[in-house]
Tab-separated table of C-alpha atoms in Angstrom:
chain	number	residue	atom	x	y	z
A	219	UNK	CA	2.662	0.040	-45.987
A	220	UNK	CA	3.920	3.585	-45.404
A	221	UNK	CA	7.659	4.096	-45.279
A	222	UNK	CA	9.122	5.866	-42.227
A	223	UNK	CA	10.189	9.440	-42.846
A	224	UNK	CA	13.931	10.020	-42.525
A	225	UNK	CA	14.738	13.423	-41.083
A	226	UNK	CA	18.129	15.170	-40.994
A	227	UNK	CA	19.922	15.451	-37.664
A	228	UNK	CA	18.935	19.048	-36.958
A	229	UNK	CA	15.241	18.219	-37.542
A	230	UNK	CA	15.436	15.214	-35.192
A	231	UNK	CA	17.184	17.348	-32.566
A	232	UNK	CA	14.529	20.045	-32.857
A	233	UNK	CA	11.701	17.507	-32.505
A	234	UNK	CA	13.296	15.912	-29.420
A	235	UNK	CA	13.915	19.263	-27.738
A	236	UNK	CA	10.418	20.544	-28.527
A	237	UNK	CA	8.914	17.344	-27.124
A	238	UNK	CA	10.944	17.523	-23.901
A	239	UNK	CA	10.198	21.228	-23.439
A	240	UNK	CA	6.483	20.576	-24.039
A	241	UNK	CA	6.417	17.814	-21.410
A	242	UNK	CA	8.303	20.045	-18.961
A	243	UNK	CA	5.898	22.934	-19.568
A	244	UNK	CA	2.849	20.706	-19.096
A	245	UNK	CA	4.357	19.356	-15.865
A	246	UNK	CA	4.997	22.879	-14.545
A	247	UNK	CA	1.488	24.181	-15.184
A	248	UNK	CA	-0.199	20.957	-14.004
A	249	UNK	CA	2.225	19.918	-11.262
A	250	UNK	CA	-0.494	19.823	-8.583
A	251	UNK	CA	-2.300	17.183	-10.617
A	252	UNK	CA	0.640	15.263	-12.113
A	253	UNK	CA	2.857	15.036	-8.988
A	254	UNK	CA	0.423	12.870	-6.928
A	255	UNK	CA	-0.059	10.616	-9.963
A	256	UNK	CA	3.700	10.091	-10.377
A	257	UNK	CA	4.218	9.457	-6.655
A	258	UNK	CA	1.362	6.943	-6.665
A	259	UNK	CA	2.922	5.251	-9.701
A	260	UNK	CA	6.228	4.831	-7.841
A	261	UNK	CA	4.500	3.403	-4.767
A	262	UNK	CA	2.379	1.087	-6.925
A	263	UNK	CA	5.502	-0.277	-8.631
A	264	UNK	CA	7.072	-0.816	-5.198
A	265	UNK	CA	3.986	-2.712	-3.977
A	266	UNK	CA	3.574	-4.663	-7.215
A	267	UNK	CA	5.548	-7.774	-6.044
A	268	UNK	CA	3.354	-8.011	-2.933
A	269	UNK	CA	0.230	-7.525	-5.046
A	270	UNK	CA	1.313	-10.247	-7.500
A	271	UNK	CA	2.189	-12.603	-4.642
A	272	UNK	CA	-1.223	-12.191	-2.990
A	273	UNK	CA	-3.072	-12.411	-6.296
A	274	UNK	CA	-1.304	-15.505	-7.677
A	275	UNK	CA	-0.183	-17.480	-4.612
A	276	UNK	CA	-3.080	-16.882	-2.213
A	277	UNK	CA	-5.627	-16.335	-5.004
A	278	UNK	CA	-6.774	-13.000	-3.571
A	279	UNK	CA	-9.174	-11.101	-5.858
A	280	UNK	CA	-7.515	-8.087	-7.484
A	281	UNK	CA	-9.426	-5.574	-5.385
A	282	UNK	CA	-8.701	-7.390	-2.116
A	283	UNK	CA	-5.006	-7.813	-2.986
A	284	UNK	CA	-4.761	-4.100	-3.790
A	285	UNK	CA	-6.487	-3.158	-0.523
A	286	UNK	CA	-4.116	-5.368	1.501
A	287	UNK	CA	-1.073	-3.840	-0.246
A	288	UNK	CA	-2.258	-0.302	0.460
A	289	UNK	CA	-2.994	-1.194	4.104
A	290	UNK	CA	0.500	-2.654	4.521
A	291	UNK	CA	1.989	0.516	3.064
A	292	UNK	CA	-0.133	2.739	5.340
A	293	UNK	CA	0.751	0.593	8.381
A	294	UNK	CA	4.462	1.046	7.651
A	295	UNK	CA	4.143	4.819	7.293
A	296	UNK	CA	1.798	5.012	10.295
A	297	UNK	CA	4.204	3.044	12.488
A	298	UNK	CA	6.995	5.523	11.783
A	299	UNK	CA	4.718	8.492	12.466
A	300	UNK	CA	3.419	6.978	15.736
A	301	UNK	CA	6.969	6.367	16.959
A	302	UNK	CA	7.971	9.936	16.089
A	303	UNK	CA	4.860	11.394	17.763
A	304	UNK	CA	5.523	9.484	20.999
A	305	UNK	CA	9.122	10.667	21.054
A	306	UNK	CA	8.112	14.259	20.330
A	307	UNK	CA	5.572	14.080	23.183
A	308	UNK	CA	8.328	12.972	25.544
A	309	UNK	CA	10.544	15.758	24.247
A	310	UNK	CA	7.805	18.292	25.010
A	311	UNK	CA	8.139	17.387	28.703
A	312	UNK	CA	11.631	18.913	28.569
A	313	UNK	CA	10.350	22.267	27.306
A	314	UNK	CA	11.534	24.165	30.391
A	315	UNK	CA	15.015	22.691	30.008
A	316	UNK	CA	15.038	23.576	26.299
A	317	UNK	CA	14.024	27.156	27.105
A	318	UNK	CA	16.729	27.488	29.747
A	319	UNK	CA	19.471	26.039	27.543
A	320	UNK	CA	18.299	28.123	24.589
A	321	UNK	CA	18.713	31.298	26.625
A	322	UNK	CA	22.201	30.201	27.674
A	323	UNK	CA	23.076	29.398	24.082
A	324	UNK	CA	21.813	32.795	22.879
A	325	UNK	CA	23.893	34.561	25.521
A	326	UNK	CA	27.014	32.772	24.277
A	327	UNK	CA	26.139	33.730	20.694
A	328	UNK	CA	25.692	37.382	21.746
A	329	UNK	CA	29.125	37.335	23.411
A	330	UNK	CA	30.719	35.707	20.370
A	331	UNK	CA	29.268	38.354	18.013
A	332	UNK	CA	30.310	41.173	20.354
A	333	UNK	CA	33.897	39.913	20.624
A	334	UNK	CA	34.402	39.156	16.935
A	335	UNK	CA	32.229	41.719	15.128
A	336	UNK	CA	32.194	44.588	17.668
A	337	UNK	CA	28.386	44.730	17.784
A	338	UNK	CA	27.096	45.474	21.272
A	339	UNK	CA	24.556	43.197	22.926
A	340	UNK	CA	22.102	46.118	23.060
A	341	UNK	CA	22.268	46.607	19.295
A	342	UNK	CA	21.778	42.882	18.729
A	343	UNK	CA	18.704	42.796	20.991
A	344	UNK	CA	17.313	45.880	19.264
A	345	UNK	CA	17.635	44.164	15.901
A	346	UNK	CA	16.005	40.978	17.242
A	347	UNK	CA	13.108	43.013	18.652
A	348	UNK	CA	12.538	44.595	15.225
A	349	UNK	CA	12.552	41.199	13.534
A	350	UNK	CA	10.166	39.810	16.182
A	351	UNK	CA	7.700	42.679	15.675
A	352	UNK	CA	7.728	42.132	11.906
A	353	UNK	CA	7.122	38.419	12.449
A	354	UNK	CA	4.150	39.138	14.724
A	355	UNK	CA	2.632	41.458	12.101
A	356	UNK	CA	2.859	38.712	9.517
A	357	UNK	CA	1.821	36.024	11.964
A	358	UNK	CA	-1.783	35.738	10.805
A	359	UNK	CA	-0.768	35.361	7.168
A	360	UNK	CA	1.875	32.792	8.090
A	361	UNK	CA	-0.605	30.839	10.225
A	362	UNK	CA	-3.128	30.880	7.397
A	363	UNK	CA	-0.518	29.635	4.925
A	364	UNK	CA	0.498	26.869	7.341
A	365	UNK	CA	-3.111	25.705	7.735
A	366	UNK	CA	-3.595	25.679	3.949
A	367	UNK	CA	-0.330	23.749	3.486
A	368	UNK	CA	-1.368	21.118	6.052
A	369	UNK	CA	-4.793	20.708	4.460
A	370	UNK	CA	-3.164	20.377	1.004
A	371	UNK	CA	-0.779	17.753	2.393
A	372	UNK	CA	-3.633	15.710	3.862
A	373	UNK	CA	-5.600	15.962	0.602
A	374	UNK	CA	-2.595	14.989	-1.527
A	375	UNK	CA	-1.807	12.036	0.760
A	376	UNK	CA	-5.369	10.773	0.428
A	377	UNK	CA	-5.311	11.155	-3.355
A	378	UNK	CA	-1.946	9.354	-3.584
A	379	UNK	CA	-3.351	6.389	-1.635
A	380	UNK	CA	-6.386	6.234	-3.951
A	381	UNK	CA	-4.219	6.510	-7.078
A	382	UNK	CA	-1.906	3.754	-5.805
A	383	UNK	CA	-4.899	1.462	-5.286
A	384	UNK	CA	-6.186	2.224	-8.795
A	385	UNK	CA	-2.775	1.695	-10.420
A	386	UNK	CA	-2.618	-1.793	-8.891
A	387	UNK	CA	-6.118	-2.680	-10.065
A	388	UNK	CA	-5.785	-1.316	-13.605
A	389	UNK	CA	-2.216	-2.537	-14.186
A	390	UNK	CA	-3.169	-4.797	-17.107
A	391	UNK	CA	-5.537	-2.160	-18.482
A	392	UNK	CA	-2.676	0.368	-18.798
A	393	UNK	CA	-0.429	-2.279	-20.391
A	394	UNK	CA	-3.045	-3.000	-23.047
A	395	UNK	CA	-3.449	0.731	-23.684
A	396	UNK	CA	0.290	1.080	-24.344
A	397	UNK	CA	0.237	-2.015	-26.553
A	398	UNK	CA	-2.533	-0.452	-28.653
A	399	UNK	CA	-0.422	2.676	-29.121
A	400	UNK	CA	2.578	0.721	-30.434
A	401	UNK	CA	2.697	-1.389	-33.586
A	402	UNK	CA	2.852	-5.157	-33.012
A	403	UNK	CA	6.392	-5.533	-34.354
A	404	UNK	CA	7.595	-3.226	-31.548
A	405	UNK	CA	5.761	-5.032	-28.730
A	406	UNK	CA	8.937	-6.864	-27.702
A	407	UNK	CA	10.699	-3.510	-27.237
A	408	UNK	CA	7.726	-2.181	-25.249
A	409	UNK	CA	7.725	-5.279	-23.036
A	410	UNK	CA	11.453	-4.858	-22.392
A	411	UNK	CA	11.000	-1.149	-21.551
A	412	UNK	CA	8.165	-1.829	-19.080
A	413	UNK	CA	10.044	-4.658	-17.357
A	414	UNK	CA	13.200	-2.565	-17.059
A	415	UNK	CA	11.224	0.400	-15.692
A	416	UNK	CA	9.698	-1.849	-13.025
A	417	UNK	CA	13.104	-3.251	-12.037
A	418	UNK	CA	14.772	0.181	-12.049
A	419	UNK	CA	12.095	1.850	-9.901
A	420	UNK	CA	11.985	-1.074	-7.475
A	421	UNK	CA	15.770	-1.037	-7.132
A	422	UNK	CA	15.820	2.730	-6.664
A	423	UNK	CA	13.150	2.832	-3.944
A	424	UNK	CA	14.605	-0.175	-2.118
A	425	UNK	CA	18.023	1.476	-2.323
A	426	UNK	CA	16.567	4.666	-0.842
A	427	UNK	CA	15.097	2.670	2.049
A	428	UNK	CA	18.446	0.968	2.665
A	429	UNK	CA	20.216	4.329	2.530
A	430	UNK	CA	17.667	5.808	4.968
A	431	UNK	CA	18.218	2.935	7.427
A	432	UNK	CA	22.016	3.168	7.237
A	433	UNK	CA	22.030	6.967	7.648
A	434	UNK	CA	19.592	6.674	10.584
A	435	UNK	CA	21.752	4.074	12.319
A	436	UNK	CA	25.019	5.968	11.760
A	437	UNK	CA	23.515	9.275	12.933
A	438	UNK	CA	21.909	7.655	15.995
A	439	UNK	CA	25.212	5.995	16.875
A	440	UNK	CA	27.132	9.262	16.517
A	441	UNK	CA	24.617	11.229	18.596
A	442	UNK	CA	24.646	8.498	21.254
A	443	UNK	CA	28.446	8.688	21.478
A	444	UNK	CA	28.393	12.456	22.105
A	445	UNK	CA	25.588	12.041	24.658
A	446	UNK	CA	22.530	13.474	22.877
A	447	UNK	CA	19.147	12.608	24.364
A	448	UNK	CA	16.528	11.146	21.986
A	449	UNK	CA	19.329	10.019	19.664
A	450	UNK	CA	17.147	7.315	18.065
A	451	UNK	CA	14.408	9.808	17.155
A	452	UNK	CA	16.896	12.322	15.781
A	453	UNK	CA	18.702	9.644	13.803
A	454	UNK	CA	15.419	8.472	12.275
A	455	UNK	CA	14.410	12.031	11.382
A	456	UNK	CA	17.815	12.594	9.774
A	457	UNK	CA	17.468	9.400	7.728
A	458	UNK	CA	13.988	10.366	6.513
A	459	UNK	CA	14.910	13.962	5.678
A	460	UNK	CA	18.050	12.744	3.913
A	461	UNK	CA	15.723	11.421	1.207
A	462	UNK	CA	15.169	15.059	0.213
A	463	UNK	CA	18.323	16.052	-1.693
A	464	UNK	CA	20.464	18.929	-0.361
A	465	UNK	CA	17.963	20.724	1.901
A	466	UNK	CA	16.851	17.655	3.859
A	467	UNK	CA	20.083	17.237	5.780
A	468	UNK	CA	20.154	20.966	6.614
A	469	UNK	CA	16.668	20.796	8.130
A	470	UNK	CA	17.660	17.662	10.045
A	471	UNK	CA	20.733	19.448	11.423
A	472	UNK	CA	18.637	22.363	12.686
A	473	UNK	CA	16.155	19.973	14.348
A	474	UNK	CA	18.990	18.040	15.977
A	475	UNK	CA	20.597	21.224	17.318
A	476	UNK	CA	17.275	22.370	18.804
A	477	UNK	CA	16.653	18.931	20.320
A	478	UNK	CA	20.124	18.900	21.872
A	479	UNK	CA	18.991	21.762	24.098
A	480	UNK	CA	17.087	19.191	26.166
A	481	UNK	CA	20.409	18.184	27.662
A	482	UNK	CA	22.910	20.996	27.373
A	483	UNK	CA	23.282	24.309	25.604
A	484	UNK	CA	27.066	24.195	25.338
A	485	UNK	CA	28.613	25.065	22.001
A	486	UNK	CA	30.853	21.980	22.230
A	487	UNK	CA	27.771	19.748	22.043
A	488	UNK	CA	26.454	21.623	18.994
A	489	UNK	CA	29.892	21.373	17.397
A	490	UNK	CA	29.797	17.627	18.024
A	491	UNK	CA	26.394	17.408	16.300
A	492	UNK	CA	27.734	19.251	13.261
A	493	UNK	CA	30.756	16.938	13.124
A	494	UNK	CA	28.498	13.862	13.288
A	495	UNK	CA	26.315	15.195	10.466
A	496	UNK	CA	29.337	16.038	8.308
A	497	UNK	CA	30.901	12.578	8.835
A	498	UNK	CA	27.608	10.810	8.051
A	499	UNK	CA	27.155	12.921	4.904
A	500	UNK	CA	30.693	12.118	3.756
A	501	UNK	CA	29.984	8.406	4.201
A	502	UNK	CA	26.621	8.774	2.479
A	503	UNK	CA	27.840	10.792	-0.520
A	504	UNK	CA	31.106	8.910	-1.096
A	505	UNK	CA	30.143	5.354	-0.161
A	506	UNK	CA	26.388	4.747	0.116
A	507	UNK	CA	25.199	6.759	-2.896
A	508	UNK	CA	27.793	5.351	-5.372
A	509	UNK	CA	27.376	1.757	-4.149
A	510	UNK	CA	23.641	1.663	-3.455
A	511	UNK	CA	21.923	4.376	-5.516
A	512	UNK	CA	24.069	5.044	-8.596
A	513	UNK	CA	24.752	1.350	-9.217
A	514	UNK	CA	20.999	0.727	-9.490
A	515	UNK	CA	19.902	3.797	-11.426
A	516	UNK	CA	22.964	4.292	-13.696
A	517	UNK	CA	22.478	8.044	-14.056
A	518	UNK	CA	25.625	10.177	-13.972
A	519	UNK	CA	26.075	12.845	-11.310
A	520	UNK	CA	25.879	15.781	-13.731
A	521	UNK	CA	22.453	14.779	-15.077
A	522	UNK	CA	21.254	13.849	-11.566
A	523	UNK	CA	22.122	17.261	-10.118
A	524	UNK	CA	20.556	19.081	-13.069
A	525	UNK	CA	17.424	16.942	-12.787
A	526	UNK	CA	17.096	17.569	-9.044
A	527	UNK	CA	17.499	21.335	-9.529
A	528	UNK	CA	14.939	21.427	-12.343
A	529	UNK	CA	12.565	19.181	-10.386
A	530	UNK	CA	12.866	21.385	-7.314
A	531	UNK	CA	12.205	24.521	-9.353
A	532	UNK	CA	9.189	22.919	-11.024
A	533	UNK	CA	7.480	21.114	-8.127
A	534	UNK	CA	9.430	21.752	-4.916
A	535	UNK	CA	10.397	18.839	-2.672
A	536	UNK	CA	8.157	16.386	-4.551
A	537	UNK	CA	9.858	17.342	-7.803
A	538	UNK	CA	13.305	16.784	-6.291
A	539	UNK	CA	12.229	13.339	-5.073
A	540	UNK	CA	10.731	12.402	-8.458
A	541	UNK	CA	13.665	13.688	-10.530
A	542	UNK	CA	15.902	10.603	-10.328
A	543	UNK	CA	13.263	7.925	-11.081
A	544	UNK	CA	11.893	10.008	-13.967
A	545	UNK	CA	15.393	10.385	-15.385
A	546	UNK	CA	15.896	6.625	-15.006
A	547	UNK	CA	12.669	5.983	-16.934
A	548	UNK	CA	13.775	8.373	-19.699
A	549	UNK	CA	17.157	6.661	-19.924
A	550	UNK	CA	15.543	3.232	-20.246
A	551	UNK	CA	13.325	4.513	-23.069
A	552	UNK	CA	16.199	6.291	-24.822
A	553	UNK	CA	18.479	3.236	-24.613
A	554	UNK	CA	15.932	1.047	-26.419
A	555	UNK	CA	15.026	3.409	-29.257
A	556	UNK	CA	17.758	3.540	-31.871
A	557	UNK	CA	17.353	7.215	-32.786
A	558	UNK	CA	17.413	8.254	-29.106
A	559	UNK	CA	20.222	5.934	-27.967
A	560	UNK	CA	22.895	8.713	-27.912
A	561	UNK	CA	20.777	10.658	-25.398
A	562	UNK	CA	20.527	7.577	-23.204
A	563	UNK	CA	24.295	7.238	-23.318
A	564	UNK	CA	24.667	10.924	-22.394
A	565	UNK	CA	22.584	10.346	-19.248
A	566	UNK	CA	24.512	7.205	-18.245
A	567	UNK	CA	27.540	6.918	-15.987
A	568	UNK	CA	29.808	5.016	-18.379
A	569	UNK	CA	33.074	6.907	-18.854
A	570	UNK	CA	35.378	5.607	-21.614
A	571	UNK	CA	39.084	5.513	-20.844
A	572	UNK	CA	39.915	7.236	-24.100
A	573	UNK	CA	38.275	8.206	-27.372
A	574	UNK	CA	39.742	8.354	-30.841
A	575	UNK	CA	38.013	9.693	-33.936
A	576	UNK	CA	37.628	7.134	-36.694
A	577	UNK	CA	39.149	8.106	-39.996
A	578	UNK	CA	37.391	7.078	-43.163
A	579	UNK	CA	39.812	6.001	-45.847
A	580	UNK	CA	39.189	7.442	-49.265
A	581	UNK	CA	38.917	5.100	-52.191
A	582	UNK	CA	40.891	5.615	-55.379
A	583	UNK	CA	37.840	6.841	-57.266
A	584	UNK	CA	37.235	9.499	-54.584
A	585	UNK	CA	40.839	10.593	-54.821
């Protein structure tokens, strides 16, 4: 039997870094292919308990159990989209009111800029006219890009559904493949890694759903208190967009401000919306995320922020969404491989109270 090769620290470090950089490079150049696969993997892990329940308890064939799981998932997503579409249709009936309040709001903004920055209303309108003309010139290109983006979204959604179905069917096939890659004496470690990955991803996605519900309820309640129409719709949109780190809540705030024009264009109402969003974000970041998300994933904030930034730079919004579960999977793997355990600890959120260097006592012969 061949003996394992023992490498010095710098060689191990170089191998680890080269491996991680290689994976990151492959992900960047093949993100359009890999991202749907990873999203489907997350959804398949989420649906796995339902699939197992149907397959073992009700004796559904594997294909039928997978189809039912995918249909349940699509029904859940479809129900949310139908509710949003009905609410948006009702909001469209208030278009004239939105237009009127928007004009009033713009007039107040013009006055504010004139009083505080000494820019006349004529100069402001001239600048807006220039921007509008430039936007019209680029309108065809923008429209074409929008159509391509929508078609790509529909195609990716279809592929994700198909991949999810296939992941559920070939679950045991992939397990056997991994078992063939690993020597038999390490099968117990592999089994532990796979079980922990399943638990971690399930906990993370369920935690995200809980966070989305709580943020939606708190936002809806706050908007209802300040008298915003369609407060349930806007709260739900805020909860969904909050799943996208950093930029999601900004987009939700803009949508809420625009929707508030169905009732009133006063700056006090918009200020109230901003206050509601800030309060909800403070509760979310300081209470919900530490208690619900971080307690399940066990990734420290520094690594999480870095991962989200890198994921966003590599694959946009999908990369930001995938960053945390991928980091959790890496941490689980690192924690269970002795040579990589320090890296798993680096990613964790355990903070020692104090640290003292251990001194090695010299023997008499060494002295």
